[in-house]
mmCIF file of C-alpha atoms and ligand atoms in Angstrom:
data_model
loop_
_atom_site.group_PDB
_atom_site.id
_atom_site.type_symbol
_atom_site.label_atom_id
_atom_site.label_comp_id
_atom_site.label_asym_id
_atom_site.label_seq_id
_atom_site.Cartn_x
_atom_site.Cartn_y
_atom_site.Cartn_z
ATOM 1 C CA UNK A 1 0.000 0.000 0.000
ATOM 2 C CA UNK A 2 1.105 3.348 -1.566
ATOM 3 C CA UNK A 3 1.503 6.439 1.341
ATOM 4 C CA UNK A 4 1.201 9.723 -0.375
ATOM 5 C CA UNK A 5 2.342 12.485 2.391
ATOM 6 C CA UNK A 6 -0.085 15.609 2.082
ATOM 7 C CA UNK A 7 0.839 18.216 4.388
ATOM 8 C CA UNK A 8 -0.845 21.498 4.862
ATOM 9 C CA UNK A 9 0.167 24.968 6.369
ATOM 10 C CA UNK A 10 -1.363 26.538 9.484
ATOM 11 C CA UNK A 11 -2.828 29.835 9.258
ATOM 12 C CA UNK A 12 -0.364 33.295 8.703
ATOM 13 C CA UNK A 13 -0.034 36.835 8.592
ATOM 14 C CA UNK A 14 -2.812 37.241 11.266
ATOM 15 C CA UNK A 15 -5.106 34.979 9.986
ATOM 16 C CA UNK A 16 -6.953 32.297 12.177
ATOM 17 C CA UNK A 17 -7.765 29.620 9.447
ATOM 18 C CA UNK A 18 -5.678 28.175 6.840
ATOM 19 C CA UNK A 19 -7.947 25.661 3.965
ATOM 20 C CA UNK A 20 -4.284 24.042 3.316
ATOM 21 C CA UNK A 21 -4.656 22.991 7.157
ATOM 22 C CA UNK A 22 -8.776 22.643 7.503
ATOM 23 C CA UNK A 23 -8.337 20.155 4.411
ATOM 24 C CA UNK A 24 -5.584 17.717 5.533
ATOM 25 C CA UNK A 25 -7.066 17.671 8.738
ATOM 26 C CA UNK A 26 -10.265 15.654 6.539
ATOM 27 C CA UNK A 27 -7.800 13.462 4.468
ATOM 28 C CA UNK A 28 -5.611 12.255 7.127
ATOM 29 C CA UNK A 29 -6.044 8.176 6.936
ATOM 30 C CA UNK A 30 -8.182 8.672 3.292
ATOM 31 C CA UNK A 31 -8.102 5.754 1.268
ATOM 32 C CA UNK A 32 -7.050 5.467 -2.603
ATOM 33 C CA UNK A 33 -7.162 3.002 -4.614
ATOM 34 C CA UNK A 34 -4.009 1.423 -4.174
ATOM 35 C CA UNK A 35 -2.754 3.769 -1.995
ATOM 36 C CA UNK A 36 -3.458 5.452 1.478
ATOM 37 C CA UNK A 37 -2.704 9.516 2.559
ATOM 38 C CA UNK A 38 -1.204 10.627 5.474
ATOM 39 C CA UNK A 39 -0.375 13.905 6.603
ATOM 40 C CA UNK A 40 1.141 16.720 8.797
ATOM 41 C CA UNK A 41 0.719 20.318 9.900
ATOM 42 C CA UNK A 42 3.464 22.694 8.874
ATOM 43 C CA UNK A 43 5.001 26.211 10.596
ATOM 44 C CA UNK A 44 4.965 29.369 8.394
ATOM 45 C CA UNK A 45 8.324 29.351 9.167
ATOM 46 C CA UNK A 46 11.313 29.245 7.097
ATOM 47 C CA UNK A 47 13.486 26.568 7.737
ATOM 48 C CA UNK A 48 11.209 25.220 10.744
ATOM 49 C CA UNK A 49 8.500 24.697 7.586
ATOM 50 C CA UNK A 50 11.184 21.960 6.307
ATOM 51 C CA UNK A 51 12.313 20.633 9.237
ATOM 52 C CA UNK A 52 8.562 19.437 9.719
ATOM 53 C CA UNK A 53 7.865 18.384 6.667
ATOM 54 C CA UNK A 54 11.414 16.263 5.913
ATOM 55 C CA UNK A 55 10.731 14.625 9.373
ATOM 56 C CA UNK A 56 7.664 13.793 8.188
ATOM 57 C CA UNK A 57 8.972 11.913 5.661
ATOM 58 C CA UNK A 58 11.590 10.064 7.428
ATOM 59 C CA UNK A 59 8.760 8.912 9.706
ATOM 60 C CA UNK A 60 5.855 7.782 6.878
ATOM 61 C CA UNK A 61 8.435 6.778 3.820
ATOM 62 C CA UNK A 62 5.980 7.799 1.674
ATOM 63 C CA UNK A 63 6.221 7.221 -1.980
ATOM 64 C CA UNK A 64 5.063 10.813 -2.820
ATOM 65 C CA UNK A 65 4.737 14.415 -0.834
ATOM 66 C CA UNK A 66 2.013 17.179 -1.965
ATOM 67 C CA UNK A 67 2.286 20.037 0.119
ATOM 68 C CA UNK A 68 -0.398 22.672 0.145
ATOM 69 C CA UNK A 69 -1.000 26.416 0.967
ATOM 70 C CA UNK A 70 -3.235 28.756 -0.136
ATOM 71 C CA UNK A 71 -3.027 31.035 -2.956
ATOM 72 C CA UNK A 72 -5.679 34.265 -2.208
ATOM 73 C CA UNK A 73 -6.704 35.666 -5.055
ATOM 74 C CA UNK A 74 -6.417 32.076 -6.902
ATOM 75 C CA UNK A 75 -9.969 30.444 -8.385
ATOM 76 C CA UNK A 76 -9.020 26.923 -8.765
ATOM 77 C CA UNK A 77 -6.873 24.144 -7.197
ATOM 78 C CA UNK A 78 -3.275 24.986 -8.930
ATOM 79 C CA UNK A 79 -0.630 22.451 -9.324
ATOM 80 C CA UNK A 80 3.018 24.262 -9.361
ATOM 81 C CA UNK A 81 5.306 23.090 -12.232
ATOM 82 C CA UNK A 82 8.391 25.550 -11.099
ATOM 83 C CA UNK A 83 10.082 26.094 -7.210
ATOM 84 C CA UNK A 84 12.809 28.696 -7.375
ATOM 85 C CA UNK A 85 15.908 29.516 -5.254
ATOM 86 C CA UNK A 86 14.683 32.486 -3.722
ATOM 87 C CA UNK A 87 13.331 33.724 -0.836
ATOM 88 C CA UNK A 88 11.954 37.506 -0.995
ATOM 89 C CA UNK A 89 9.285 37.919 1.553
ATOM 90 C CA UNK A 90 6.798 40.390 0.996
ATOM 91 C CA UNK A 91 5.321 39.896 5.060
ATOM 92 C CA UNK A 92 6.730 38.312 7.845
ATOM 93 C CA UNK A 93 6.886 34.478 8.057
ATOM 94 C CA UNK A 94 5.288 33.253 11.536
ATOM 95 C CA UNK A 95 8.737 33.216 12.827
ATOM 96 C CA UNK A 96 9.144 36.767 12.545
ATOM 97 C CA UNK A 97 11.799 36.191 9.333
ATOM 98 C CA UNK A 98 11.784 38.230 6.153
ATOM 99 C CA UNK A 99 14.301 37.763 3.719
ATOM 100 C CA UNK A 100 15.216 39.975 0.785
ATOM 101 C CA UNK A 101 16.535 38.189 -2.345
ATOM 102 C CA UNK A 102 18.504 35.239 -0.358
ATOM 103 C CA UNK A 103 18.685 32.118 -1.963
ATOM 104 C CA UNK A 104 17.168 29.120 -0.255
ATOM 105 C CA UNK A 105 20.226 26.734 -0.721
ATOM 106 C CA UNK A 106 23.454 28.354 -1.483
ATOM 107 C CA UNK A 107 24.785 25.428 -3.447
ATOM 108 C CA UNK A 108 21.746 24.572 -4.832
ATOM 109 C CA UNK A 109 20.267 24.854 -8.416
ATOM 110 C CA UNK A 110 18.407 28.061 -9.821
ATOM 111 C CA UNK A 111 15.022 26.020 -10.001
ATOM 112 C CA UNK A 112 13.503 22.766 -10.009
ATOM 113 C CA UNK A 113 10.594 21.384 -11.369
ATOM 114 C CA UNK A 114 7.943 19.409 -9.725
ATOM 115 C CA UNK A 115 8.189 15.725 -10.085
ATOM 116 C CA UNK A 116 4.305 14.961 -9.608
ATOM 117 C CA UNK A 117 2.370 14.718 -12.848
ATOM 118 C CA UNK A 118 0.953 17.940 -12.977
ATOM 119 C CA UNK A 119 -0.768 17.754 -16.278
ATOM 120 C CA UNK A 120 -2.472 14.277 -15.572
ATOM 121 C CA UNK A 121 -3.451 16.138 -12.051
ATOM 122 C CA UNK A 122 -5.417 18.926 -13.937
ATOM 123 C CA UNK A 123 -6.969 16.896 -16.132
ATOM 124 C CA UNK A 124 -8.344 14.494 -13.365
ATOM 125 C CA UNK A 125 -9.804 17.482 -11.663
ATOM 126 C CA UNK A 126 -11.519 19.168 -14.720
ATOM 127 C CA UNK A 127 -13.153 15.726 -15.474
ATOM 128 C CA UNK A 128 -14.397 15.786 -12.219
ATOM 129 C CA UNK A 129 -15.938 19.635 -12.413
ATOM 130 C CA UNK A 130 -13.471 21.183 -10.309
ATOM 131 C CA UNK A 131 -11.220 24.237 -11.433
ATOM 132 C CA UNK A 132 -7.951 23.280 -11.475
ATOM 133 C CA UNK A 133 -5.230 24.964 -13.783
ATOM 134 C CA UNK A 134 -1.446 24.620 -14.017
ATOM 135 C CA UNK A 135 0.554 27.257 -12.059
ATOM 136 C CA UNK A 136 3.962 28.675 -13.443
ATOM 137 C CA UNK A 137 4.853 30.771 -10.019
ATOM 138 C CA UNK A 138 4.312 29.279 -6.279
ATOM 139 C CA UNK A 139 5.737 32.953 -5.593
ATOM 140 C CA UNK A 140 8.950 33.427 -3.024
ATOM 141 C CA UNK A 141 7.688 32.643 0.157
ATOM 142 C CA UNK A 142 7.162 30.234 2.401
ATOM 143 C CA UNK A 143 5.421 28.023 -0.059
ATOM 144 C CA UNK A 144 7.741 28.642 -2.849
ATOM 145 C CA UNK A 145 10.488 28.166 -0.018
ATOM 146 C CA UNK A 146 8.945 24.964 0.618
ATOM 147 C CA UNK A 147 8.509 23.670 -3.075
ATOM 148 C CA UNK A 148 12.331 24.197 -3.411
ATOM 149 C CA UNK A 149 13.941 22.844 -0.171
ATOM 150 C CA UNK A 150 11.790 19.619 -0.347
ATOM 151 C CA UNK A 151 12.681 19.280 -4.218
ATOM 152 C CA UNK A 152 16.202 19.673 -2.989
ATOM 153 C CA UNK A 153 16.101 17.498 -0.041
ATOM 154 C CA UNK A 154 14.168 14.509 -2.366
ATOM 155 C CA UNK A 155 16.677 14.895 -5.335
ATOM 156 C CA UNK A 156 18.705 11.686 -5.043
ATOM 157 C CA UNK A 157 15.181 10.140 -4.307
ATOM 158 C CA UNK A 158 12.629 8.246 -6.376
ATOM 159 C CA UNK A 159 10.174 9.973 -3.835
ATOM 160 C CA UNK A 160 7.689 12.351 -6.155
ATOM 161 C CA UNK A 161 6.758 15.892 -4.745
ATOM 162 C CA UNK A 162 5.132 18.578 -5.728
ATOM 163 C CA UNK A 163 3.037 22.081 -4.170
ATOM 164 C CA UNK A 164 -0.154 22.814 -5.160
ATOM 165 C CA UNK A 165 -1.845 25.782 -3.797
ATOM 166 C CA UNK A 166 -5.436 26.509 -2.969
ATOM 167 C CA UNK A 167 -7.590 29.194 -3.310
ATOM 168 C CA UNK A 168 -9.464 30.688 0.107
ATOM 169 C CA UNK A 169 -12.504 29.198 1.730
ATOM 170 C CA UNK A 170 -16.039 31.068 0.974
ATOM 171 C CA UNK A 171 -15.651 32.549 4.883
ATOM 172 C CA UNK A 172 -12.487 33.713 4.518
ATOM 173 C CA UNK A 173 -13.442 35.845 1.095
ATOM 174 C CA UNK A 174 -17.112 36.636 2.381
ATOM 175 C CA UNK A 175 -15.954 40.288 2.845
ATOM 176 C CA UNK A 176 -13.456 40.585 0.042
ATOM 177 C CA UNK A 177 -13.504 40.842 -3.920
ATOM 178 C CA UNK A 178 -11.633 37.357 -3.354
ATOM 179 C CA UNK A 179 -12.272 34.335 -5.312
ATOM 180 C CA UNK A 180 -13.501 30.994 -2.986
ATOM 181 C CA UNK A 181 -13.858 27.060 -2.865
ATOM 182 C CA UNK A 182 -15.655 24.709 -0.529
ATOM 183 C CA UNK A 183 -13.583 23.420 1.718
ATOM 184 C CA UNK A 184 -15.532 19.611 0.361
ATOM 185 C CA UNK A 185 -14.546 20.909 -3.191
ATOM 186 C CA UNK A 186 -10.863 21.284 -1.663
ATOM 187 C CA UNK A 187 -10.582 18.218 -0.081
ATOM 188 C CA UNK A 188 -11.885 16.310 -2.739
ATOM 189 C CA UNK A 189 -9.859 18.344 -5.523
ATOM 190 C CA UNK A 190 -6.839 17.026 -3.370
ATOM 191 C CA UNK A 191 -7.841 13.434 -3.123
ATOM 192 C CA UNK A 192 -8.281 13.045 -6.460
ATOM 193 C CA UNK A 193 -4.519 15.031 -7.311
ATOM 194 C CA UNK A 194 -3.267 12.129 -4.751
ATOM 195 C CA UNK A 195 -5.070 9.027 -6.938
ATOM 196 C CA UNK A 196 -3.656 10.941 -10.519
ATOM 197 C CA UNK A 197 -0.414 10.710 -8.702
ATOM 198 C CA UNK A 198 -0.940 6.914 -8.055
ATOM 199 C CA UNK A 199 -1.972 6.863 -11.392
ATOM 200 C CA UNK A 200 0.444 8.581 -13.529
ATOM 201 C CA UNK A 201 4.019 7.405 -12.855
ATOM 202 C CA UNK A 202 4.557 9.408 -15.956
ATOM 203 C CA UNK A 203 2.899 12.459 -16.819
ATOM 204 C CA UNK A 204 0.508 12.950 -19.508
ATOM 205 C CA UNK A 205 1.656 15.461 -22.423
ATOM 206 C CA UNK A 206 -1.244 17.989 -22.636
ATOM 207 C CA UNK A 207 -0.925 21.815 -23.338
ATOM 208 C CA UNK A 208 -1.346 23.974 -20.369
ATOM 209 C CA UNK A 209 1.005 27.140 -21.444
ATOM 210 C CA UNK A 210 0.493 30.935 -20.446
ATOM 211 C CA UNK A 211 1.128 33.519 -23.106
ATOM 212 C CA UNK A 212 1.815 37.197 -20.595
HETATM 213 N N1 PCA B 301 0.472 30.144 1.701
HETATM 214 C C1 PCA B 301 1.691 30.942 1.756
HETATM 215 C C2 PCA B 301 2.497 30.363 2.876
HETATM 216 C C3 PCA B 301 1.589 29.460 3.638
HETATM 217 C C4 PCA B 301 0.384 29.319 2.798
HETATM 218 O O1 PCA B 301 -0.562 28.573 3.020
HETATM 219 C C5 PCA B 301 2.420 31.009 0.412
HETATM 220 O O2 PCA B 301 1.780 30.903 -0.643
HETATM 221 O O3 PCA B 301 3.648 31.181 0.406
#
Protein backbone atom coordinates (compact mmCIF):
# COMPACT_ATOMS: atom_id res chain seq x y z
CA UNK A 1 0.00 0.00 0.00
CA UNK A 2 1.11 3.35 -1.57
CA UNK A 3 1.50 6.44 1.34
CA UNK A 4 1.20 9.72 -0.38
CA UNK A 5 2.34 12.49 2.39
CA UNK A 6 -0.08 15.61 2.08
CA UNK A 7 0.84 18.22 4.39
CA UNK A 8 -0.85 21.50 4.86
CA UNK A 9 0.17 24.97 6.37
CA UNK A 10 -1.36 26.54 9.48
CA UNK A 11 -2.83 29.83 9.26
CA UNK A 12 -0.36 33.29 8.70
CA UNK A 13 -0.03 36.83 8.59
CA UNK A 14 -2.81 37.24 11.27
CA UNK A 15 -5.11 34.98 9.99
CA UNK A 16 -6.95 32.30 12.18
CA UNK A 17 -7.76 29.62 9.45
CA UNK A 18 -5.68 28.18 6.84
CA UNK A 19 -7.95 25.66 3.97
CA UNK A 20 -4.28 24.04 3.32
CA UNK A 21 -4.66 22.99 7.16
CA UNK A 22 -8.78 22.64 7.50
CA UNK A 23 -8.34 20.16 4.41
CA UNK A 24 -5.58 17.72 5.53
CA UNK A 25 -7.07 17.67 8.74
CA UNK A 26 -10.27 15.65 6.54
CA UNK A 27 -7.80 13.46 4.47
CA UNK A 28 -5.61 12.25 7.13
CA UNK A 29 -6.04 8.18 6.94
CA UNK A 30 -8.18 8.67 3.29
CA UNK A 31 -8.10 5.75 1.27
CA UNK A 32 -7.05 5.47 -2.60
CA UNK A 33 -7.16 3.00 -4.61
CA UNK A 34 -4.01 1.42 -4.17
CA UNK A 35 -2.75 3.77 -1.99
CA UNK A 36 -3.46 5.45 1.48
CA UNK A 37 -2.70 9.52 2.56
CA UNK A 38 -1.20 10.63 5.47
CA UNK A 39 -0.38 13.91 6.60
CA UNK A 40 1.14 16.72 8.80
CA UNK A 41 0.72 20.32 9.90
CA UNK A 42 3.46 22.69 8.87
CA UNK A 43 5.00 26.21 10.60
CA UNK A 44 4.96 29.37 8.39
CA UNK A 45 8.32 29.35 9.17
CA UNK A 46 11.31 29.25 7.10
CA UNK A 47 13.49 26.57 7.74
CA UNK A 48 11.21 25.22 10.74
CA UNK A 49 8.50 24.70 7.59
CA UNK A 50 11.18 21.96 6.31
CA UNK A 51 12.31 20.63 9.24
CA UNK A 52 8.56 19.44 9.72
CA UNK A 53 7.87 18.38 6.67
CA UNK A 54 11.41 16.26 5.91
CA UNK A 55 10.73 14.62 9.37
CA UNK A 56 7.66 13.79 8.19
CA UNK A 57 8.97 11.91 5.66
CA UNK A 58 11.59 10.06 7.43
CA UNK A 59 8.76 8.91 9.71
CA UNK A 60 5.85 7.78 6.88
CA UNK A 61 8.43 6.78 3.82
CA UNK A 62 5.98 7.80 1.67
CA UNK A 63 6.22 7.22 -1.98
CA UNK A 64 5.06 10.81 -2.82
CA UNK A 65 4.74 14.41 -0.83
CA UNK A 66 2.01 17.18 -1.96
CA UNK A 67 2.29 20.04 0.12
CA UNK A 68 -0.40 22.67 0.15
CA UNK A 69 -1.00 26.42 0.97
CA UNK A 70 -3.23 28.76 -0.14
CA UNK A 71 -3.03 31.04 -2.96
CA UNK A 72 -5.68 34.26 -2.21
CA UNK A 73 -6.70 35.67 -5.05
CA UNK A 74 -6.42 32.08 -6.90
CA UNK A 75 -9.97 30.44 -8.38
CA UNK A 76 -9.02 26.92 -8.76
CA UNK A 77 -6.87 24.14 -7.20
CA UNK A 78 -3.28 24.99 -8.93
CA UNK A 79 -0.63 22.45 -9.32
CA UNK A 80 3.02 24.26 -9.36
CA UNK A 81 5.31 23.09 -12.23
CA UNK A 82 8.39 25.55 -11.10
CA UNK A 83 10.08 26.09 -7.21
CA UNK A 84 12.81 28.70 -7.37
CA UNK A 85 15.91 29.52 -5.25
CA UNK A 86 14.68 32.49 -3.72
CA UNK A 87 13.33 33.72 -0.84
CA UNK A 88 11.95 37.51 -1.00
CA UNK A 89 9.28 37.92 1.55
CA UNK A 90 6.80 40.39 1.00
CA UNK A 91 5.32 39.90 5.06
CA UNK A 92 6.73 38.31 7.84
CA UNK A 93 6.89 34.48 8.06
CA UNK A 94 5.29 33.25 11.54
CA UNK A 95 8.74 33.22 12.83
CA UNK A 96 9.14 36.77 12.55
CA UNK A 97 11.80 36.19 9.33
CA UNK A 98 11.78 38.23 6.15
CA UNK A 99 14.30 37.76 3.72
CA UNK A 100 15.22 39.97 0.79
CA UNK A 101 16.53 38.19 -2.34
CA UNK A 102 18.50 35.24 -0.36
CA UNK A 103 18.68 32.12 -1.96
CA UNK A 104 17.17 29.12 -0.26
CA UNK A 105 20.23 26.73 -0.72
CA UNK A 106 23.45 28.35 -1.48
CA UNK A 107 24.79 25.43 -3.45
CA UNK A 108 21.75 24.57 -4.83
CA UNK A 109 20.27 24.85 -8.42
CA UNK A 110 18.41 28.06 -9.82
CA UNK A 111 15.02 26.02 -10.00
CA UNK A 112 13.50 22.77 -10.01
CA UNK A 113 10.59 21.38 -11.37
CA UNK A 114 7.94 19.41 -9.72
CA UNK A 115 8.19 15.72 -10.09
CA UNK A 116 4.31 14.96 -9.61
CA UNK A 117 2.37 14.72 -12.85
CA UNK A 118 0.95 17.94 -12.98
CA UNK A 119 -0.77 17.75 -16.28
CA UNK A 120 -2.47 14.28 -15.57
CA UNK A 121 -3.45 16.14 -12.05
CA UNK A 122 -5.42 18.93 -13.94
CA UNK A 123 -6.97 16.90 -16.13
CA UNK A 124 -8.34 14.49 -13.37
CA UNK A 125 -9.80 17.48 -11.66
CA UNK A 126 -11.52 19.17 -14.72
CA UNK A 127 -13.15 15.73 -15.47
CA UNK A 128 -14.40 15.79 -12.22
CA UNK A 129 -15.94 19.63 -12.41
CA UNK A 130 -13.47 21.18 -10.31
CA UNK A 131 -11.22 24.24 -11.43
CA UNK A 132 -7.95 23.28 -11.48
CA UNK A 133 -5.23 24.96 -13.78
CA UNK A 134 -1.45 24.62 -14.02
CA UNK A 135 0.55 27.26 -12.06
CA UNK A 136 3.96 28.68 -13.44
CA UNK A 137 4.85 30.77 -10.02
CA UNK A 138 4.31 29.28 -6.28
CA UNK A 139 5.74 32.95 -5.59
CA UNK A 140 8.95 33.43 -3.02
CA UNK A 141 7.69 32.64 0.16
CA UNK A 142 7.16 30.23 2.40
CA UNK A 143 5.42 28.02 -0.06
CA UNK A 144 7.74 28.64 -2.85
CA UNK A 145 10.49 28.17 -0.02
CA UNK A 146 8.94 24.96 0.62
CA UNK A 147 8.51 23.67 -3.07
CA UNK A 148 12.33 24.20 -3.41
CA UNK A 149 13.94 22.84 -0.17
CA UNK A 150 11.79 19.62 -0.35
CA UNK A 151 12.68 19.28 -4.22
CA UNK A 152 16.20 19.67 -2.99
CA UNK A 153 16.10 17.50 -0.04
CA UNK A 154 14.17 14.51 -2.37
CA UNK A 155 16.68 14.90 -5.34
CA UNK A 156 18.70 11.69 -5.04
CA UNK A 157 15.18 10.14 -4.31
CA UNK A 158 12.63 8.25 -6.38
CA UNK A 159 10.17 9.97 -3.84
CA UNK A 160 7.69 12.35 -6.15
CA UNK A 161 6.76 15.89 -4.75
CA UNK A 162 5.13 18.58 -5.73
CA UNK A 163 3.04 22.08 -4.17
CA UNK A 164 -0.15 22.81 -5.16
CA UNK A 165 -1.85 25.78 -3.80
CA UNK A 166 -5.44 26.51 -2.97
CA UNK A 167 -7.59 29.19 -3.31
CA UNK A 168 -9.46 30.69 0.11
CA UNK A 169 -12.50 29.20 1.73
CA UNK A 170 -16.04 31.07 0.97
CA UNK A 171 -15.65 32.55 4.88
CA UNK A 172 -12.49 33.71 4.52
CA UNK A 173 -13.44 35.84 1.09
CA UNK A 174 -17.11 36.64 2.38
CA UNK A 175 -15.95 40.29 2.84
CA UNK A 176 -13.46 40.59 0.04
CA UNK A 177 -13.50 40.84 -3.92
CA UNK A 178 -11.63 37.36 -3.35
CA UNK A 179 -12.27 34.34 -5.31
CA UNK A 180 -13.50 30.99 -2.99
CA UNK A 181 -13.86 27.06 -2.87
CA UNK A 182 -15.65 24.71 -0.53
CA UNK A 183 -13.58 23.42 1.72
CA UNK A 184 -15.53 19.61 0.36
CA UNK A 185 -14.55 20.91 -3.19
CA UNK A 186 -10.86 21.28 -1.66
CA UNK A 187 -10.58 18.22 -0.08
CA UNK A 188 -11.89 16.31 -2.74
CA UNK A 189 -9.86 18.34 -5.52
CA UNK A 190 -6.84 17.03 -3.37
CA UNK A 191 -7.84 13.43 -3.12
CA UNK A 192 -8.28 13.05 -6.46
CA UNK A 193 -4.52 15.03 -7.31
CA UNK A 194 -3.27 12.13 -4.75
CA UNK A 195 -5.07 9.03 -6.94
CA UNK A 196 -3.66 10.94 -10.52
CA UNK A 197 -0.41 10.71 -8.70
CA UNK A 198 -0.94 6.91 -8.06
CA UNK A 199 -1.97 6.86 -11.39
CA UNK A 200 0.44 8.58 -13.53
CA UNK A 201 4.02 7.40 -12.85
CA UNK A 202 4.56 9.41 -15.96
CA UNK A 203 2.90 12.46 -16.82
CA UNK A 204 0.51 12.95 -19.51
CA UNK A 205 1.66 15.46 -22.42
CA UNK A 206 -1.24 17.99 -22.64
CA UNK A 207 -0.92 21.81 -23.34
CA UNK A 208 -1.35 23.97 -20.37
CA UNK A 209 1.00 27.14 -21.44
CA UNK A 210 0.49 30.94 -20.45
CA UNK A 211 1.13 33.52 -23.11
CA UNK A 212 1.82 37.20 -20.60
N1 LIG B 1 0.47 30.14 1.70
C1 LIG B 1 1.69 30.94 1.76
C2 LIG B 1 2.50 30.36 2.88
C3 LIG B 1 1.59 29.46 3.64
C4 LIG B 1 0.38 29.32 2.80
O1 LIG B 1 -0.56 28.57 3.02
C5 LIG B 1 2.42 31.01 0.41
O2 LIG B 1 1.78 30.90 -0.64
O3 LIG B 1 3.65 31.18 0.41
Amino acid sequence: MKKVLITGFEPFGGASINPALEAVKKLDGAELDGGVIVTCEVPVTRYDALKAISEAIEAHQPSYVITVGQAAGRNAITPERVAINMDDFRIPDNGGNQPIDEPIDEEGPAAYFSTLPIKAITRKLQENGIPCQVSNTAGTFVCNHVFYGIQHFLRDTDIGHGFIHIPLLPEQAAATDQPSMSLDTIVEGLRLAAQATLENKKDISEGAGQIC
